[in-house]
Short mmCIF file of C-alpha atoms and ligand atoms in Angstrom, two decimals:
data_model
loop_
_atom_site.label_atom_id
_atom_site.label_comp_id
_atom_site.label_asym_id
_atom_site.label_seq_id
_atom_site.Cartn_x
_atom_site.Cartn_y
_atom_site.Cartn_z
CA UNK A 1 -32.40 -28.33 -1.86
CA UNK A 2 -34.01 -31.20 0.06
CA UNK A 3 -32.15 -33.44 2.49
CA UNK A 4 -30.62 -35.61 -0.21
CA UNK A 5 -29.38 -39.02 0.89
CA UNK A 6 -25.66 -38.71 0.73
CA UNK A 7 -23.28 -41.31 -0.55
CA UNK A 8 -20.43 -39.10 0.59
CA UNK A 9 -19.77 -38.80 4.31
CA UNK A 10 -21.29 -35.67 5.74
CA UNK A 11 -18.11 -34.11 7.07
CA UNK A 12 -16.01 -35.23 4.16
CA UNK A 13 -14.12 -38.05 5.86
CA UNK A 14 -12.66 -38.93 2.45
CA UNK A 15 -11.36 -35.40 2.32
CA UNK A 16 -8.46 -36.18 4.68
CA UNK A 17 -6.39 -39.05 3.30
CA UNK A 18 -5.12 -42.00 5.29
CA UNK A 19 -1.75 -40.31 5.70
CA UNK A 20 -3.53 -37.28 7.20
CA UNK A 21 -2.85 -35.11 4.18
CA UNK A 22 -5.44 -33.19 2.25
CA UNK A 23 -5.12 -32.48 -1.47
CA UNK A 24 -6.54 -29.35 -3.10
CA UNK A 25 -6.38 -27.94 -6.61
CA UNK A 26 -6.65 -24.18 -7.13
CA UNK A 27 -7.83 -23.31 -10.64
CA UNK A 28 -6.66 -19.82 -11.57
CA UNK A 29 -3.37 -18.49 -10.15
CA UNK A 30 -4.09 -14.76 -10.16
CA UNK A 31 -4.32 -12.29 -7.31
CA UNK A 32 -6.88 -14.59 -5.64
CA UNK A 33 -5.71 -18.10 -6.53
CA UNK A 34 -1.98 -17.79 -5.93
CA UNK A 35 -2.21 -16.45 -2.36
CA UNK A 36 -4.88 -19.08 -1.60
CA UNK A 37 -2.75 -21.91 -3.02
CA UNK A 38 0.23 -20.77 -0.95
CA UNK A 39 -1.84 -20.48 2.24
CA UNK A 40 -3.22 -24.00 1.76
CA UNK A 41 0.36 -25.27 1.35
CA UNK A 42 1.46 -23.41 4.46
CA UNK A 43 -1.47 -25.10 6.23
CA UNK A 44 -0.02 -28.47 5.29
CA UNK A 45 -2.21 -29.29 2.30
CA UNK A 46 -0.84 -30.83 -0.88
CA UNK A 47 -1.62 -28.13 -3.42
CA UNK A 48 -1.85 -28.21 -7.17
CA UNK A 49 -2.18 -24.91 -9.00
CA UNK A 50 -3.78 -24.99 -12.43
CA UNK A 51 -3.68 -22.09 -14.86
CA UNK A 52 -4.00 -21.67 -18.61
CA UNK A 53 -1.10 -19.21 -18.57
CA UNK A 54 2.13 -21.22 -19.05
CA UNK A 55 4.17 -18.28 -17.73
CA UNK A 56 2.39 -18.38 -14.37
CA UNK A 57 2.86 -22.15 -14.14
CA UNK A 58 6.56 -21.89 -14.94
CA UNK A 59 7.04 -19.09 -12.41
CA UNK A 60 5.28 -20.98 -9.62
CA UNK A 61 7.26 -24.17 -10.25
CA UNK A 62 10.44 -22.08 -10.15
CA UNK A 63 9.32 -20.57 -6.84
CA UNK A 64 9.09 -17.09 -8.43
CA UNK A 65 6.27 -14.83 -7.20
CA UNK A 66 4.72 -12.53 -9.80
CA UNK A 67 2.48 -10.79 -7.26
CA UNK A 68 3.56 -8.06 -4.83
CA UNK A 69 1.37 -9.64 -2.13
CA UNK A 70 2.86 -13.16 -2.43
CA UNK A 71 6.14 -13.58 -0.60
CA UNK A 72 8.72 -15.16 -2.93
CA UNK A 73 10.57 -16.94 -0.12
CA UNK A 74 7.38 -18.53 1.20
CA UNK A 75 6.38 -19.58 -2.32
CA UNK A 76 9.84 -20.99 -2.99
CA UNK A 77 9.79 -22.94 0.28
CA UNK A 78 6.35 -24.45 -0.42
CA UNK A 79 7.51 -25.56 -3.87
CA UNK A 80 10.84 -26.87 -2.54
CA UNK A 81 8.99 -28.83 0.18
CA UNK A 82 6.85 -30.45 -2.49
CA UNK A 83 3.64 -28.93 -1.07
CA UNK A 84 2.89 -26.74 -4.08
CA UNK A 85 3.24 -27.32 -7.79
CA UNK A 86 1.51 -25.98 -10.89
CA UNK A 87 0.39 -27.21 -14.28
CA UNK A 88 -1.70 -26.24 -17.28
CA UNK A 89 -3.03 -29.79 -17.53
CA UNK A 90 -6.50 -30.34 -16.05
CA UNK A 91 -5.88 -34.09 -16.17
CA UNK A 92 -3.90 -33.52 -12.99
CA UNK A 93 -7.28 -33.13 -11.24
CA UNK A 94 -7.24 -36.93 -11.03
CA UNK A 95 -4.85 -36.44 -8.12
CA UNK A 96 -7.03 -34.32 -5.87
CA UNK A 97 -10.29 -34.41 -3.91
CA UNK A 98 -10.88 -30.66 -3.49
CA UNK A 99 -11.06 -27.99 -6.18
CA UNK A 100 -11.27 -24.19 -5.72
CA UNK A 101 -12.08 -22.20 -8.86
CA UNK A 102 -10.60 -18.69 -8.77
CA UNK A 103 -10.91 -17.41 -12.33
CA UNK A 104 -11.71 -13.83 -13.44
CA UNK A 105 -15.25 -12.54 -13.85
CA UNK A 106 -14.89 -9.33 -15.86
CA UNK A 107 -17.60 -7.33 -17.55
CA UNK A 108 -18.22 -7.36 -21.28
CA UNK A 109 -18.08 -4.03 -23.12
CA UNK A 110 -21.89 -4.11 -22.90
CA UNK A 111 -21.45 -4.08 -19.08
CA UNK A 112 -22.98 -7.58 -18.91
CA UNK A 113 -21.24 -10.24 -16.79
CA UNK A 114 -18.62 -12.30 -18.60
CA UNK A 115 -18.71 -15.72 -16.93
CA UNK A 116 -16.93 -17.44 -19.80
CA UNK A 117 -13.88 -18.17 -17.62
CA UNK A 118 -16.11 -19.84 -15.01
CA UNK A 119 -17.83 -21.96 -17.66
CA UNK A 120 -14.51 -23.00 -19.22
CA UNK A 121 -13.04 -23.97 -15.84
CA UNK A 122 -16.18 -25.84 -14.72
CA UNK A 123 -16.33 -27.78 -17.97
CA UNK A 124 -12.74 -28.91 -17.43
CA UNK A 125 -13.49 -29.86 -13.82
CA UNK A 126 -16.61 -31.77 -14.93
CA UNK A 127 -14.43 -34.02 -17.09
CA UNK A 128 -12.56 -35.15 -13.98
CA UNK A 129 -15.36 -35.08 -11.40
CA UNK A 130 -15.32 -38.13 -9.15
CA UNK A 131 -17.44 -39.35 -6.24
CA UNK A 132 -16.31 -37.74 -3.00
CA UNK A 133 -14.95 -34.54 -4.57
CA UNK A 134 -15.63 -31.01 -3.32
CA UNK A 135 -15.89 -28.20 -5.86
CA UNK A 136 -15.91 -24.59 -4.62
CA UNK A 137 -16.41 -21.53 -6.81
CA UNK A 138 -14.65 -18.39 -5.47
CA UNK A 139 -14.98 -16.03 -8.41
CA UNK A 140 -17.17 -13.03 -7.68
CA UNK A 141 -20.42 -13.42 -9.59
CA UNK A 142 -24.17 -12.79 -9.51
CA UNK A 143 -26.38 -14.69 -7.06
CA UNK A 144 -27.50 -17.96 -8.66
CA UNK A 145 -24.36 -18.65 -10.72
CA UNK A 146 -23.34 -21.73 -8.69
CA UNK A 147 -26.79 -23.28 -8.88
CA UNK A 148 -27.69 -22.21 -12.42
CA UNK A 149 -24.35 -22.43 -14.25
CA UNK A 150 -21.96 -24.64 -12.25
CA UNK A 151 -24.34 -27.30 -10.87
CA UNK A 152 -25.86 -28.54 -14.16
CA UNK A 153 -22.46 -28.80 -15.83
CA UNK A 154 -21.07 -30.84 -12.94
CA UNK A 155 -24.14 -33.09 -12.72
CA UNK A 156 -24.23 -33.67 -16.49
CA UNK A 157 -22.10 -36.80 -16.03
CA UNK A 158 -24.68 -38.37 -13.72
CA UNK A 159 -23.16 -37.57 -10.31
CA UNK A 160 -25.41 -35.57 -7.98
CA UNK A 161 -24.34 -32.63 -5.84
CA UNK A 162 -24.85 -33.22 -2.14
CA UNK A 163 -25.10 -36.94 -2.78
CA UNK A 164 -22.06 -38.01 -4.82
CA UNK A 165 -19.95 -34.86 -4.55
CA UNK A 166 -20.00 -31.56 -2.71
CA UNK A 167 -20.54 -28.11 -4.25
CA UNK A 168 -20.22 -24.70 -2.55
CA UNK A 169 -19.51 -21.01 -3.13
CA UNK A 170 -16.94 -19.12 -1.08
CA UNK A 171 -16.28 -15.48 -2.02
CA UNK A 172 -12.69 -14.25 -2.24
CA UNK A 173 -11.77 -11.40 0.10
CA UNK A 174 -8.29 -10.66 -1.18
CA UNK A 175 -7.40 -7.00 -0.79
CA UNK A 176 -4.37 -6.19 -2.95
CA UNK A 177 -1.77 -4.12 -1.10
CA UNK A 178 -3.40 -4.69 2.28
CA UNK A 179 -0.54 -5.46 4.67
CA UNK A 180 -2.84 -6.08 7.65
CA UNK A 181 -5.38 -8.57 6.27
CA UNK A 182 -4.35 -11.56 4.15
CA UNK A 183 -5.89 -14.97 3.43
CA UNK A 184 -5.31 -16.52 6.85
CA UNK A 185 -6.64 -13.74 9.03
CA UNK A 186 -9.60 -12.71 6.86
CA UNK A 187 -12.78 -14.61 7.78
CA UNK A 188 -14.06 -16.70 4.87
CA UNK A 189 -17.73 -17.24 3.99
CA UNK A 190 -18.82 -20.64 2.63
CA UNK A 191 -22.27 -21.74 1.45
CA UNK A 192 -22.98 -25.24 0.09
CA UNK A 193 -25.77 -26.85 -1.88
CA UNK A 194 -26.53 -28.93 1.21
CA UNK A 195 -25.49 -28.77 4.85
CA UNK A 196 -22.95 -31.51 4.16
CA UNK A 197 -21.52 -29.46 1.29
CA UNK A 198 -21.16 -26.47 3.58
CA UNK A 199 -19.50 -28.56 6.28
CA UNK A 200 -17.09 -30.02 3.74
CA UNK A 201 -16.16 -26.56 2.49
CA UNK A 202 -15.69 -25.29 6.05
CA UNK A 203 -13.34 -28.20 6.76
CA UNK A 204 -11.32 -27.53 3.64
CA UNK A 205 -10.81 -23.83 4.29
CA UNK A 206 -9.74 -24.47 7.87
CA UNK A 207 -6.39 -25.49 6.34
CA UNK A 208 -5.91 -21.94 5.02
CA UNK A 209 -8.11 -19.59 7.07
CA UNK A 210 -8.43 -18.98 10.81
CA UNK A 211 -12.19 -18.38 10.69
CA UNK A 212 -14.69 -19.89 8.24
CA UNK A 213 -18.27 -18.59 8.40
CA UNK A 214 -20.96 -20.95 7.05
CA UNK A 215 -24.12 -19.66 5.33
CA UNK A 216 -27.05 -21.72 4.12
CA UNK A 217 -26.60 -21.68 0.37
CA UNK A 218 -24.25 -20.74 -2.46
CA UNK A 219 -26.70 -17.97 -3.36
CA UNK A 220 -26.38 -16.43 0.10
CA UNK A 221 -22.57 -16.62 -0.10
CA UNK A 222 -22.62 -15.02 -3.57
CA UNK A 223 -24.80 -12.23 -2.18
CA UNK A 224 -22.54 -11.59 0.85
CA UNK A 225 -19.71 -10.62 -1.47
CA UNK A 226 -21.90 -8.37 -3.57
CA UNK A 227 -23.29 -6.66 -0.47
CA UNK A 228 -19.75 -5.95 0.74
CA UNK A 229 -18.59 -4.40 -2.50
CA UNK A 230 -21.84 -2.71 -3.47
CA UNK A 231 -21.77 -1.04 -0.06
CA UNK A 232 -18.39 0.43 -0.97
CA UNK A 233 -19.34 1.47 -4.49
CA UNK A 234 -22.51 3.25 -3.35
CA UNK A 235 -20.77 5.08 -0.50
CA UNK A 236 -17.96 6.16 -2.81
CA UNK A 237 -20.61 7.38 -5.27
CA UNK A 238 -22.29 9.30 -2.47
CA UNK A 239 -19.09 11.05 -1.39
CA UNK A 240 -18.19 11.81 -5.01
CA UNK A 241 -21.55 13.53 -5.45
CA UNK A 242 -21.04 15.40 -2.15
CA UNK A 243 -17.66 16.58 -3.47
CA UNK A 244 -19.39 18.09 -6.51
CA UNK A 245 -22.07 19.61 -4.28
CA UNK A 246 -19.45 21.13 -1.97
CA UNK A 247 -17.66 22.58 -4.98
CA UNK A 248 -20.88 24.33 -6.00
CA UNK A 249 -21.36 25.60 -2.43
CA UNK A 250 -17.77 26.69 -1.90
CA UNK A 251 -17.24 24.15 0.89
CA UNK A 252 -14.07 22.07 1.38
CA UNK A 253 -15.28 18.43 1.19
CA UNK A 254 -12.03 17.18 2.73
CA UNK A 255 -12.50 19.33 5.82
CA UNK A 256 -16.12 18.14 6.08
CA UNK A 257 -15.09 14.46 5.91
CA UNK A 258 -12.33 14.91 8.50
CA UNK A 259 -14.84 16.55 10.82
CA UNK A 260 -17.49 13.87 10.21
CA UNK A 261 -14.89 11.22 11.10
CA UNK A 262 -14.90 12.52 14.68
CA UNK A 263 -18.30 10.87 15.08
CA UNK A 264 -17.38 7.67 16.93
CA UNK A 265 -20.47 5.72 15.81
CA UNK A 266 -22.81 5.44 12.86
CA UNK A 267 -20.41 6.83 10.29
CA UNK A 268 -17.74 5.25 8.07
CA UNK A 269 -15.48 7.62 6.07
CA UNK A 270 -15.21 7.30 2.32
CA UNK A 271 -13.29 9.72 0.15
CA UNK A 272 -13.98 11.39 -3.19
CA UNK A 273 -11.62 10.67 -6.03
CA UNK A 274 -11.18 10.61 -9.79
CA UNK A 275 -13.44 7.56 -10.14
CA UNK A 276 -13.61 3.86 -9.32
CA UNK A 277 -10.82 1.50 -10.33
CA UNK A 278 -9.84 -2.08 -9.72
CA UNK A 279 -11.26 -5.47 -10.57
CA UNK A 280 -13.87 -5.56 -7.80
CA UNK A 281 -15.64 -2.37 -6.85
CA UNK A 282 -16.50 -0.99 -10.29
CA UNK A 283 -17.59 -4.41 -11.50
CA UNK A 284 -19.23 -6.43 -8.73
CA UNK A 285 -22.29 -4.20 -8.23
CA UNK A 286 -22.99 -4.37 -11.98
CA UNK A 287 -23.13 -8.16 -11.71
CA UNK A 288 -25.91 -7.72 -9.16
CA UNK A 289 -27.81 -5.08 -11.14
CA UNK A 290 -27.55 -7.22 -14.27
CA UNK A 291 -29.05 -10.22 -12.43
CA UNK A 292 -31.85 -8.03 -11.05
CA UNK A 293 -32.74 -6.85 -14.55
CA UNK A 294 -33.33 -10.49 -15.49
CA UNK A 295 -35.99 -10.56 -12.80
CA UNK A 296 -37.42 -7.22 -13.92
CA UNK A 297 -36.08 -5.27 -10.96
CA UNK A 298 -34.04 -2.07 -11.42
CA UNK A 299 -31.38 -1.61 -8.76
CA UNK A 300 -31.62 2.16 -8.85
CA UNK A 301 -29.13 2.83 -6.04
CA UNK A 302 -26.46 0.67 -7.69
CA UNK A 303 -26.97 2.08 -11.16
CA UNK A 304 -27.03 5.69 -9.92
CA UNK A 305 -23.77 5.17 -7.99
CA UNK A 306 -22.21 3.57 -11.08
CA UNK A 307 -23.27 6.59 -13.16
CA UNK A 308 -21.77 9.06 -10.68
CA UNK A 309 -18.55 7.09 -10.26
CA UNK A 310 -18.03 6.51 -13.97
CA UNK A 311 -18.58 10.24 -14.62
CA UNK A 312 -15.82 11.32 -12.22
CA UNK A 313 -13.04 11.24 -14.85
CA UNK A 314 -15.08 13.68 -16.96
CA UNK A 315 -15.69 15.87 -13.91
CA UNK A 316 -11.96 15.93 -13.11
CA UNK A 317 -11.11 16.92 -16.69
CA UNK A 318 -13.69 19.73 -16.49
CA UNK A 319 -12.07 20.96 -13.28
CA UNK A 320 -8.59 20.77 -14.81
CA UNK A 321 -9.89 22.75 -17.80
CA UNK A 322 -11.20 25.45 -15.46
CA UNK A 323 -7.93 25.58 -13.49
CA UNK A 324 -5.88 26.02 -16.68
CA UNK A 325 -8.39 28.55 -17.93
CA UNK A 326 -7.70 30.66 -14.85
CA UNK A 327 -4.16 30.97 -16.15
CA UNK A 328 -5.50 31.71 -19.66
CA UNK A 329 -4.27 28.34 -20.83
CA UNK A 330 -6.26 25.87 -22.89
CA UNK A 331 -6.06 22.13 -22.31
CA UNK A 332 -5.06 21.86 -25.96
CA UNK A 333 -1.28 22.12 -25.96
CA UNK A 334 -0.88 22.23 -22.17
CA UNK A 335 1.66 19.84 -20.65
CA UNK A 336 -0.08 17.82 -17.93
CA UNK A 337 1.56 15.24 -15.63
CA UNK A 338 -0.63 12.59 -13.98
CA UNK A 339 0.80 11.47 -10.64
CA UNK A 340 -0.14 7.79 -10.29
CA UNK A 341 -1.97 5.63 -12.85
CA UNK A 342 -2.55 2.51 -10.67
CA UNK A 343 -6.14 2.16 -9.49
CA UNK A 344 -5.29 2.75 -5.83
CA UNK A 345 -2.24 3.65 -3.75
CA UNK A 346 0.73 1.28 -3.46
CA UNK A 347 -0.42 -1.28 -6.00
CA UNK A 348 0.80 -1.83 -9.56
CA UNK A 349 -2.61 -2.76 -11.01
CA UNK A 350 -4.03 -0.35 -13.60
CA UNK A 351 -7.20 -2.34 -14.35
CA UNK A 352 -10.21 -0.04 -14.65
CA UNK A 353 -8.03 2.77 -13.27
CA UNK A 354 -9.81 6.13 -13.66
CA UNK A 355 -6.40 7.70 -14.30
CA UNK A 356 -6.37 5.94 -17.68
CA UNK A 357 -9.76 7.44 -18.56
CA UNK A 358 -8.52 10.88 -17.55
CA UNK A 359 -5.32 10.46 -19.56
CA UNK A 360 -7.35 9.46 -22.63
CA UNK A 361 -9.81 12.36 -22.22
CA UNK A 362 -6.96 14.88 -21.91
CA UNK A 363 -5.19 13.42 -24.95
CA UNK A 364 -8.39 13.78 -26.96
CA UNK A 365 -8.52 17.44 -25.97
CA UNK A 366 -4.99 17.93 -27.33
CA UNK A 367 -3.08 18.03 -24.07
CA UNK A 368 0.51 16.82 -24.00
CA UNK A 369 0.11 14.20 -21.27
CA UNK A 370 2.73 12.32 -19.24
CA UNK A 371 2.46 10.24 -16.11
CA UNK A 372 4.68 9.23 -13.23
CA UNK A 373 4.03 6.03 -11.28
CA UNK A 374 6.76 4.06 -9.47
CA UNK A 375 4.73 0.86 -9.87
CA UNK A 376 3.99 1.25 -13.58
CA UNK A 377 7.22 1.75 -15.58
CA UNK A 378 5.42 1.95 -18.93
CA UNK A 379 1.92 2.08 -20.33
CA UNK A 380 0.29 1.39 -23.69
CA UNK A 381 -2.83 3.50 -24.17
CA UNK A 382 -4.79 4.39 -27.31
CA UNK A 383 -1.96 3.00 -29.42
CA UNK A 384 0.62 5.22 -27.73
CA UNK A 385 3.41 4.00 -25.45
CA UNK A 386 4.17 6.09 -22.38
CA UNK A 387 7.12 5.72 -20.00
CA UNK A 388 6.81 6.83 -16.40
CA UNK A 389 8.28 10.34 -15.94
CA UNK A 390 11.24 10.36 -13.57
CA UNK A 391 10.33 12.83 -10.83
CA UNK A 392 14.03 13.43 -10.19
CA UNK A 393 13.79 15.73 -13.21
CA UNK A 394 11.18 17.79 -11.36
CA UNK A 395 7.80 18.89 -12.66
CA UNK A 396 8.40 22.59 -13.38
CA UNK A 397 7.96 22.08 -17.15
CA UNK A 398 4.37 20.94 -16.72
CA UNK A 399 1.53 23.44 -16.86
CA UNK A 400 -0.40 21.29 -14.37
CA UNK A 401 0.32 18.30 -12.15
CA UNK A 402 -2.76 16.11 -11.58
CA UNK A 403 -2.68 13.87 -8.51
CA UNK A 404 -4.70 10.80 -9.52
CA UNK A 405 -3.23 8.11 -7.22
CA UNK A 406 -1.53 9.01 -3.97
CA UNK A 407 1.22 6.39 -3.75
CA UNK A 408 3.10 6.55 -0.43
CA UNK A 409 6.35 6.75 -2.45
CA UNK A 410 5.55 10.20 -3.83
CA UNK A 411 7.58 13.01 -2.21
CA UNK A 412 4.81 15.58 -2.25
CA UNK A 413 6.99 18.34 -0.75
CA UNK A 414 9.52 17.94 -3.56
CA UNK A 415 6.74 17.89 -6.14
CA UNK A 416 5.12 21.03 -4.69
CA UNK A 417 8.51 22.74 -4.64
CA UNK A 418 8.79 22.50 -8.41
CA UNK A 419 5.15 22.50 -9.56
CA UNK A 420 3.38 25.50 -11.08
CA UNK A 421 -0.16 24.22 -10.49
CA UNK A 422 -1.41 21.03 -8.78
CA UNK A 423 -4.94 19.64 -9.12
CA UNK A 424 -5.28 17.17 -6.25
CA UNK A 425 -8.05 14.53 -6.49
CA UNK A 426 -6.79 12.55 -3.45
CA UNK A 427 -6.10 15.20 -0.80
CA UNK A 428 -2.45 14.15 -1.08
CA UNK A 429 -1.35 17.74 -0.44
CA UNK A 430 -3.24 18.00 2.87
CA UNK A 431 -1.14 19.55 5.60
CA UNK A 432 1.73 20.30 3.20
CA UNK A 433 3.41 23.73 3.05
CA UNK A 434 2.49 25.18 -0.35
CA UNK A 435 5.54 27.11 -1.63
CA UNK A 436 5.24 30.56 -3.20
CA UNK A 437 4.61 30.24 -6.92
CA UNK A 438 2.70 26.98 -6.62
CA UNK A 439 -1.11 26.88 -6.73
CA UNK A 440 -2.99 23.85 -5.38
CA UNK A 441 -6.63 23.15 -6.16
CA UNK A 442 -8.34 20.15 -4.57
CA UNK A 443 -11.29 18.12 -5.82
N1 SAJ B 1 -11.94 4.60 -3.69
C1 SAJ B 1 -12.40 5.89 -3.58
N2 SAJ B 1 -12.80 6.34 -2.36
C2 SAJ B 1 -12.77 5.53 -1.26
C3 SAJ B 1 -12.31 4.20 -1.39
C4 SAJ B 1 -11.89 3.76 -2.62
O1 SAJ B 1 -12.44 6.65 -4.55
O2 SAJ B 1 -13.14 5.99 -0.18
C5 SAJ B 1 -11.54 4.11 -5.01
C6 SAJ B 1 -10.10 3.63 -5.04
O3 SAJ B 1 -9.23 4.69 -5.36
C7 SAJ B 1 -10.14 2.58 -6.15
C8 SAJ B 1 -11.55 2.01 -6.05
O4 SAJ B 1 -12.32 2.97 -5.31
O5 SAJ B 1 -9.96 3.17 -7.42
C9 SAJ B 1 -11.59 0.68 -5.32
O6 SAJ B 1 -10.85 0.86 -4.16
P1 SAJ B 1 -10.94 -0.18 -2.90
O7 SAJ B 1 -10.32 0.50 -1.73
O8 SAJ B 1 -12.32 -0.68 -2.75
O9 SAJ B 1 -9.94 -1.33 -3.32
P2 SAJ B 1 -10.20 -2.66 -4.12
O10 SAJ B 1 -10.85 -2.45 -5.43
O11 SAJ B 1 -8.89 -3.37 -4.11
O12 SAJ B 1 -11.25 -3.42 -3.23
C10 SAJ B 1 -10.85 -4.46 -2.42
C11 SAJ B 1 -12.08 -5.26 -2.21
N3 SAJ B 1 -11.71 -6.54 -1.72
C12 SAJ B 1 -12.37 -7.60 -2.22
O13 SAJ B 1 -13.25 -7.51 -3.05
C13 SAJ B 1 -11.98 -8.89 -1.65
C14 SAJ B 1 -13.00 -4.60 -1.21
O14 SAJ B 1 -14.02 -5.51 -0.79
C15 SAJ B 1 -12.25 -4.15 -0.01
O15 SAJ B 1 -13.14 -3.54 0.91
C16 SAJ B 1 -11.21 -3.15 -0.46
O16 SAJ B 1 -10.28 -3.91 -1.25
C17 SAJ B 1 -10.50 -2.50 0.71
O17 SAJ B 1 -11.11 -2.43 1.80
O18 SAJ B 1 -9.38 -2.02 0.49
#
C-alpha cells in the first residue's frame, strides 16, 4: 500500500485519551478474547468485551470465569474496578477507539475455511467505524483475509484504511493449559496496512503484552501464525509416520525419540499420538493449503501431514484390534476404556479430539466403549450420552484400557495394578512397574 496521506496521527495520538486512559473493545470472549480483555484491563485500559453469547456476557459482568486459564479473582477485580465489562450490543462500539476481533475460524465439513464469524463481526464493526479508530483482526486465517475480506467491508462507508482509520492483523498465541506462557509474556506479532497502522497496533498491545513485534503487512502477520502451527502439524505428522515405520521394524519409537533428544542442537522433539486435536493445529495448516489451491499451488507437505495425522485414529483402532486378537478377543463385544478424551493433557477441550474419532470407530465395530476423563464429566457422541468412568472402581472389568490423553491427574500405577491390557498411545506408562497379569503395548 502506498504512503497514503494520513488524517489520523501516525502514532495514534487520539488513541490515548486526555485522561490518559485507552479504550479497547474485544469482540469474541472465547479462549483468545477473554484472556486478552483481562490483560488489557490489568494494563490499565478501559475494556469492553462483546460476544453474541449472552451467557458469556452475563458471566463476565458477574466476574465469573468460564475458562480454566482465566483467573476468576483477577476477572472479578477488573470488573469490580470498572475496567472490564461485557455486552452483546455492538452499538457499544461508539464508546471505544480500538477494536480487537477474536472470533472463531473453524473449517467447514468440506475442509474449506469458514470465515463467516469474521465477516459477521467485521460487518458489525463497519457500522460503527469512526475516524481515528484502530481495528485489529486476531483470528487465525489464511494470508490475505485482512486485505481481501476485512478491508473492503470497513472502507465501504467511505473511510480509508491508513488515512482515516487504522487496520492491522495480530495473530493470537494463546496456548490453553500452558502455565508458563500467557498473554503478557508471549511476544505478539502485529502487521498493519501502513506503517502508521502497524505503529498504532504496537502501541495498543503494549498495554497487554511485554513485547510486540512489528511486521510489514497484515499478510505477513497472518503467515507468521500459519508457519508456527504448520511447523507443528508437519513435525507431528512426521513422527506419527516414524511410529508406524518403527512398528514395522520392531523398533521402540519412544526410545528412539528419547535418544534423539540428547542432541543439543538441530533437533526439536515431537511425539507420536492418536492424532491431532484442538482448534489450532489440525485446522490452521488447512487454511493455508486452501488459500494455495486458489492460486493453483498444491501444498504437498501440508496435505500429506494432514493425511497421516487424520489417519492415526484408524491406525490406533487397527493396533487395538491386533492386541485383542492376541487374546483371541474380537473388538465386537469387548469392553474398552479410553483414558482421556480431551485433545491434550490437562485441558477440558474436546474439540477435534482424536479420542472422539477412536471412540466412534470402536463403537461402530461393536465394542462396548467407556471413557474416563477428570476434565470431561459427560460426553454426547453419535446420539449416545457417556459419563466419565470413575477410576476408583478400577479398570479390571475392561478387556483393554486405551490411553488416549495423558492427563497429569491419572494415577497410572493404580490403573496398571487393575488393568488386564493397556494400549498406550502417549507413552504414559514409561518407567512404570508393570504388574504381573497386566500387558502393556505402546504405539
Ligand atoms: N500433539 C502430538 N504430538 C506432539 C505435540 C502435540 O500428537 O508432539 C497433539 C496433541 O496431543 C494435540 C494436538 O497435537 O492433540 C495439538 O497439540 P498442541 O500441543 O499443538 O496444542 P494446541 O493445539 O493447544 O496448540 C497450541 C498452539 N497455540 C496457538 O496456536 C496460539 C500452538 O501454536 C502451540 O505451539 C501449542 O499450543 C503448544 O506449544 O502447546
